Amino acid sequence: MVREIRLVLTIATLLPDLLGTYGDGGNGLVLAERARRRGNDVRLVTMELGDELPEAEIYLLGGGEDGPQRLARDLLIEGSFHARVEGGATVLAVCAGLQILGESFSVEGDDEFEGLGIVDVRTKRARTRSVGELLVDVGGRALVGFENHGGETSLGDGVTPLGRVRRGRGNDGNFDGFRSGSIWATYAHGPVLALNPWLADELLQSVLGHALEPLVSVADDLYNERVAALNSR
Ligand code: GLN
């Protein structure tokens, strides 16, 4: 008997009640919709306060205020998140999400807090807050978004930045975010995957293991407008 095996892709938005600044939860909606429109079966699930970590192929972490960020760190350090990531799950982390994946962070004062220790990056409090438009060159493609954070992040040896900052500050004024194994991280809000459809597709392609059919939508026009506007300033 021939059995058809259909893979269900599970995307989990983690703790949006703590890490939901600027609607970063929209990243899950964008990924799920772009995968569905290419014929994939997708489950989009949310881990809220008090929930167990769901099993998923993609985990999404958003931005957050300093206090909730520490609580999210506590909740994720206790559970099986580390093991899921070591097992190959893909992660997209934005801002506070990026910071908690690292070894340590201090953003609201000089106290240093332990991170999840999943990636060799450290975040210190910067002298000034980074607020405004962000334009990043990611391997020749423009990533647009906006940032609002007090932290400055340095990457350990062997951790590759996601891209080079053209406008704004990102990690440190030179680079934004990082790539480490199956982890993608950026300071860009937007939600970043709604503003940058190409990044959503790169992420999906890396998880699905094959190229996706092009998906033309108004999101591409808005993206092109934003890139042109930022480049002309
Ligand atoms: N609380 C962190 C900081 O200020 C992250 C902020 C955010 O996620 N926008 O650096």
Tab-separated table of C-alpha atoms and ligand atoms in Angstrom:
chain	number	residue	atom	x	y	z
A	1	MET	CA	0.000	0.000	0.000
A	2	VAL	CA	1.330	3.439	-0.875
A	3	ARG	CA	0.917	5.900	1.913
A	4	GLU	CA	1.067	9.575	1.368
A	5	ILE	CA	3.108	11.216	4.081
A	6	ARG	CA	2.202	14.843	4.585
A	7	LEU	CA	4.447	16.807	6.809
A	8	VAL	CA	2.883	19.316	9.126
A	9	LEU	CA	5.061	22.272	9.874
A	10	THR	CA	4.554	23.593	13.389
A	11	ILE	CA	5.435	27.206	14.122
A	12	ALA	CA	5.382	28.297	17.767
A	13	THR	CA	5.239	31.882	18.943
A	14	LEU	CA	6.788	31.890	22.425
A	15	LEU	CA	5.424	34.044	25.238
A	16	PRO	CA	3.935	36.899	23.190
A	17	ASP	CA	2.393	38.193	26.432
A	18	LEU	CA	5.964	38.943	27.576
A	19	LEU	CA	7.803	39.267	24.283
A	20	GLY	CA	5.238	40.930	22.077
A	21	THR	CA	6.436	44.496	21.760
A	22	TYR	CA	5.566	46.058	18.407
A	23	GLY	CA	3.511	43.089	17.304
A	24	ASP	CA	6.429	40.757	16.722
A	25	GLY	CA	3.872	37.944	17.026
A	26	GLY	CA	2.984	38.882	13.440
A	27	ASN	CA	6.096	36.990	12.344
A	28	GLY	CA	4.271	33.716	13.032
A	29	LEU	CA	1.242	34.767	10.987
A	30	VAL	CA	3.436	35.740	8.050
A	31	LEU	CA	5.440	32.503	8.100
A	32	ALA	CA	2.332	30.366	8.426
A	33	GLU	CA	0.495	32.155	5.621
A	34	ARG	CA	3.441	32.123	3.223
A	35	ALA	CA	3.962	28.402	3.879
A	36	ARG	CA	0.245	27.613	3.435
A	37	ARG	CA	0.042	29.504	0.171
A	38	ARG	CA	2.736	27.149	-1.129
A	39	GLY	CA	0.614	24.112	-0.202
A	40	ASN	CA	2.180	23.208	3.152
A	41	ASP	CA	0.148	22.073	6.142
A	42	VAL	CA	0.942	24.450	8.970
A	43	ARG	CA	0.041	24.603	12.641
A	44	LEU	CA	0.610	27.947	14.274
A	45	VAL	CA	0.666	27.613	18.056
A	46	THR	CA	1.323	30.011	20.900
A	47	MET	CA	3.048	29.327	24.219
A	48	GLU	CA	1.551	31.632	26.806
A	49	LEU	CA	2.459	32.110	30.451
A	50	GLY	CA	1.949	28.809	32.257
A	51	ASP	CA	2.053	26.674	29.080
A	52	GLU	CA	4.567	23.911	28.403
A	53	LEU	CA	6.935	24.470	25.514
A	54	PRO	CA	5.158	23.101	22.427
A	55	GLU	CA	7.012	20.825	20.012
A	56	ALA	CA	7.689	22.813	16.874
A	57	GLU	CA	10.034	23.100	13.938
A	58	ILE	CA	10.194	26.902	14.205
A	59	TYR	CA	10.242	28.971	17.408
A	60	LEU	CA	9.655	32.711	17.371
A	61	LEU	CA	10.808	35.110	20.073
A	62	GLY	CA	9.911	38.788	20.001
A	63	GLY	CA	10.940	42.002	21.693
A	64	GLY	CA	9.960	43.028	25.193
A	65	GLU	CA	10.482	45.375	28.075
A	66	ASP	CA	13.351	44.664	30.444
A	67	GLY	CA	11.329	43.055	33.272
A	68	PRO	CA	9.202	40.728	31.109
A	69	GLN	CA	12.364	39.856	29.198
A	70	ARG	CA	13.912	38.479	32.386
A	71	LEU	CA	10.773	36.520	33.202
A	72	ALA	CA	10.761	35.010	29.706
A	73	ARG	CA	14.401	34.006	30.230
A	74	ASP	CA	13.449	32.306	33.525
A	75	LEU	CA	10.597	30.387	31.921
A	76	LEU	CA	12.632	29.229	28.943
A	77	ILE	CA	15.697	28.275	30.976
A	78	GLU	CA	13.583	25.876	33.042
A	79	GLY	CA	12.005	24.005	30.153
A	80	SER	CA	13.146	22.003	27.162
A	81	PHE	CA	13.826	24.942	24.838
A	82	HIS	CA	17.608	24.449	24.853
A	83	ALA	CA	17.233	20.788	23.939
A	84	ARG	CA	14.802	21.557	21.103
A	85	VAL	CA	17.227	24.073	19.626
A	86	GLU	CA	20.163	21.672	19.987
A	87	GLY	CA	17.972	19.105	18.266
A	88	GLY	CA	17.871	21.364	15.197
A	89	ALA	CA	14.729	23.474	15.624
A	90	THR	CA	14.850	26.809	13.851
A	91	VAL	CA	14.595	30.024	15.877
A	92	LEU	CA	13.883	33.575	14.812
A	93	ALA	CA	14.589	35.970	17.671
A	94	VAL	CA	13.969	39.711	17.706
A	95	CYS	CA	15.526	42.250	20.089
A	96	ALA	CA	14.833	41.057	23.660
A	97	GLY	CA	14.504	37.556	22.144
A	98	LEU	CA	17.965	37.984	20.628
A	99	GLN	CA	19.402	39.175	23.933
A	100	ILE	CA	18.092	36.310	26.065
A	101	LEU	CA	19.585	33.673	23.737
A	102	GLY	CA	23.049	34.920	24.708
A	103	GLU	CA	25.313	34.336	27.683
A	104	SER	CA	24.305	37.506	29.532
A	105	PHE	CA	22.471	40.809	29.212
A	106	SER	CA	22.283	44.059	31.120
A	107	VAL	CA	19.962	46.605	29.616
A	108	GLU	CA	18.147	48.547	32.309
A	109	GLY	CA	21.010	49.187	34.699
A	110	ASP	CA	24.417	47.799	35.388
A	111	ASP	CA	23.163	44.507	36.796
A	112	GLU	CA	24.110	41.659	34.539
A	113	PHE	CA	21.640	38.819	34.047
A	114	GLU	CA	22.375	35.322	32.879
A	115	GLY	CA	20.987	34.504	29.459
A	116	LEU	CA	19.882	31.141	28.125
A	117	GLY	CA	23.486	30.545	27.037
A	118	ILE	CA	22.492	29.092	23.687
A	119	VAL	CA	24.647	31.442	21.578
A	120	ASP	CA	27.983	33.035	22.446
A	121	VAL	CA	26.804	36.653	22.479
A	122	ARG	CA	26.675	39.211	25.276
A	123	THR	CA	24.573	42.337	25.653
A	124	LYS	CA	25.700	45.316	27.705
A	125	ARG	CA	23.836	48.497	28.368
A	126	ALA	CA	24.694	51.060	25.659
A	127	ARG	CA	25.337	54.708	26.495
A	128	THR	CA	22.252	55.813	24.587
A	129	ARG	CA	19.102	54.031	23.541
A	130	SER	CA	18.915	52.984	19.888
A	131	VAL	CA	15.599	54.146	18.469
A	132	GLY	CA	14.638	54.581	14.825
A	133	GLU	CA	14.781	53.079	11.366
A	134	LEU	CA	17.086	50.171	10.718
A	135	LEU	CA	18.507	49.268	7.297
A	136	VAL	CA	20.782	46.243	7.134
A	137	ASP	CA	22.650	44.664	4.246
A	138	VAL	CA	22.152	40.906	4.507
A	139	GLY	CA	24.366	39.302	1.852
A	140	GLY	CA	23.453	41.995	-0.690
A	141	ARG	CA	19.754	42.171	0.222
A	142	ALA	CA	18.248	45.002	2.201
A	143	LEU	CA	16.523	44.232	5.487
A	144	VAL	CA	14.299	47.038	6.783
A	145	GLY	CA	12.696	47.549	10.180
A	146	PHE	CA	12.848	49.733	13.220
A	147	GLU	CA	14.637	49.339	16.504
A	148	ASN	CA	14.123	50.471	20.094
A	149	HIS	CA	16.535	49.027	22.609
A	150	GLY	CA	19.008	49.959	25.316
A	151	GLY	CA	21.360	47.056	24.796
A	152	GLU	CA	24.531	46.742	22.745
A	153	THR	CA	25.394	43.218	21.672
A	154	SER	CA	28.814	41.750	20.941
A	155	LEU	CA	29.230	38.451	19.159
A	156	GLY	CA	31.655	35.738	20.231
A	157	ASP	CA	34.153	34.147	17.832
A	158	GLY	CA	32.363	31.938	15.383
A	159	VAL	CA	29.019	33.760	15.603
A	160	THR	CA	28.247	35.431	12.280
A	161	PRO	CA	26.306	38.689	12.172
A	162	LEU	CA	23.071	38.584	10.220
A	163	GLY	CA	24.163	41.644	8.252
A	164	ARG	CA	25.958	44.973	8.126
A	165	VAL	CA	24.137	48.058	9.386
A	166	ARG	CA	23.568	50.809	6.806
A	167	ARG	CA	21.212	52.917	8.942
A	168	GLY	CA	20.526	52.692	12.647
A	169	ARG	CA	22.585	50.742	15.199
A	170	GLY	CA	21.598	47.079	15.357
A	171	ASN	CA	24.044	45.249	17.653
A	172	ASP	CA	26.702	47.948	17.874
A	173	GLY	CA	26.457	50.400	14.963
A	174	ASN	CA	28.294	48.030	12.624
A	175	PHE	CA	26.392	44.794	12.495
A	176	ASP	CA	22.881	43.588	13.179
A	177	GLY	CA	21.779	40.316	14.696
A	178	PHE	CA	23.416	36.966	14.119
A	179	ARG	CA	23.199	33.593	12.458
A	180	SER	CA	24.278	30.614	14.494
A	181	GLY	CA	23.298	27.159	13.281
A	182	SER	CA	19.548	27.231	12.810
A	183	ILE	CA	19.147	30.451	14.819
A	184	TRP	CA	18.390	33.764	13.146
A	185	ALA	CA	18.367	36.936	15.198
A	186	THR	CA	17.875	40.637	14.504
A	187	TYR	CA	17.068	43.879	16.281
A	188	ALA	CA	14.469	44.718	13.607
A	189	HIS	CA	10.813	45.023	14.572
A	190	GLY	CA	8.119	45.568	11.984
A	191	PRO	CA	7.163	42.691	12.331
A	192	VAL	CA	10.385	41.985	10.463
A	193	LEU	CA	8.919	39.156	8.362
A	194	ALA	CA	5.947	41.290	7.306
A	195	LEU	CA	8.308	44.056	6.178
A	196	ASN	CA	10.807	41.693	4.526
A	197	PRO	CA	8.978	38.901	2.671
A	198	TRP	CA	12.260	37.569	1.252
A	199	LEU	CA	13.514	36.863	4.796
A	200	ALA	CA	10.340	34.935	5.638
A	201	ASP	CA	10.912	32.789	2.549
A	202	GLU	CA	14.607	32.226	3.302
A	203	LEU	CA	13.660	31.006	6.732
A	204	LEU	CA	10.959	28.707	5.379
A	205	GLN	CA	13.269	27.356	2.694
A	206	SER	CA	15.897	26.524	5.264
A	207	VAL	CA	13.324	24.564	7.274
A	208	LEU	CA	11.564	22.859	4.375
A	209	GLY	CA	14.845	22.077	2.607
A	210	HIS	CA	13.699	23.148	-0.837
A	211	ALA	CA	13.085	26.286	-2.869
A	212	LEU	CA	9.616	27.843	-2.694
A	213	GLU	CA	7.520	29.078	-5.600
A	214	PRO	CA	7.635	32.880	-5.826
A	215	LEU	CA	4.732	34.548	-4.049
A	216	VAL	CA	4.087	38.029	-5.350
A	217	SER	CA	1.973	40.279	-3.128
A	218	VAL	CA	1.527	43.859	-2.010
A	219	ALA	CA	4.152	43.123	0.651
A	220	ASP	CA	6.805	43.240	-2.104
A	221	ASP	CA	5.662	46.699	-3.262
A	222	LEU	CA	5.716	48.015	0.299
A	223	TYR	CA	9.148	46.500	0.847
A	224	ASN	CA	10.525	48.131	-2.324
A	225	GLU	CA	9.047	51.485	-1.313
A	226	ARG	CA	10.638	51.295	2.129
A	227	VAL	CA	14.043	50.339	0.804
A	228	ALA	CA	13.926	53.179	-1.749
A	229	ALA	CA	12.836	55.685	0.907
A	230	LEU	CA	15.614	54.657	3.315
A	231	ASN	CA	18.257	54.688	0.587
A	232	SER	CA	17.249	58.174	-0.567
A	233	ARG	CA	17.625	59.775	2.873
B	1	GLN	N1	14.605	45.416	26.811
B	1	GLN	C1	15.581	45.315	25.771
B	1	GLN	C2	16.406	46.580	25.577
B	1	GLN	O1	15.957	47.672	25.858
B	1	GLN	C3	14.901	44.901	24.476
B	1	GLN	C4	13.954	45.934	23.944
B	1	GLN	C5	13.126	45.413	22.807
B	1	GLN	O2	12.905	44.230	22.687
B	1	GLN	N2	12.604	46.324	21.990
B	1	GLN	O3	17.521	46.486	25.110
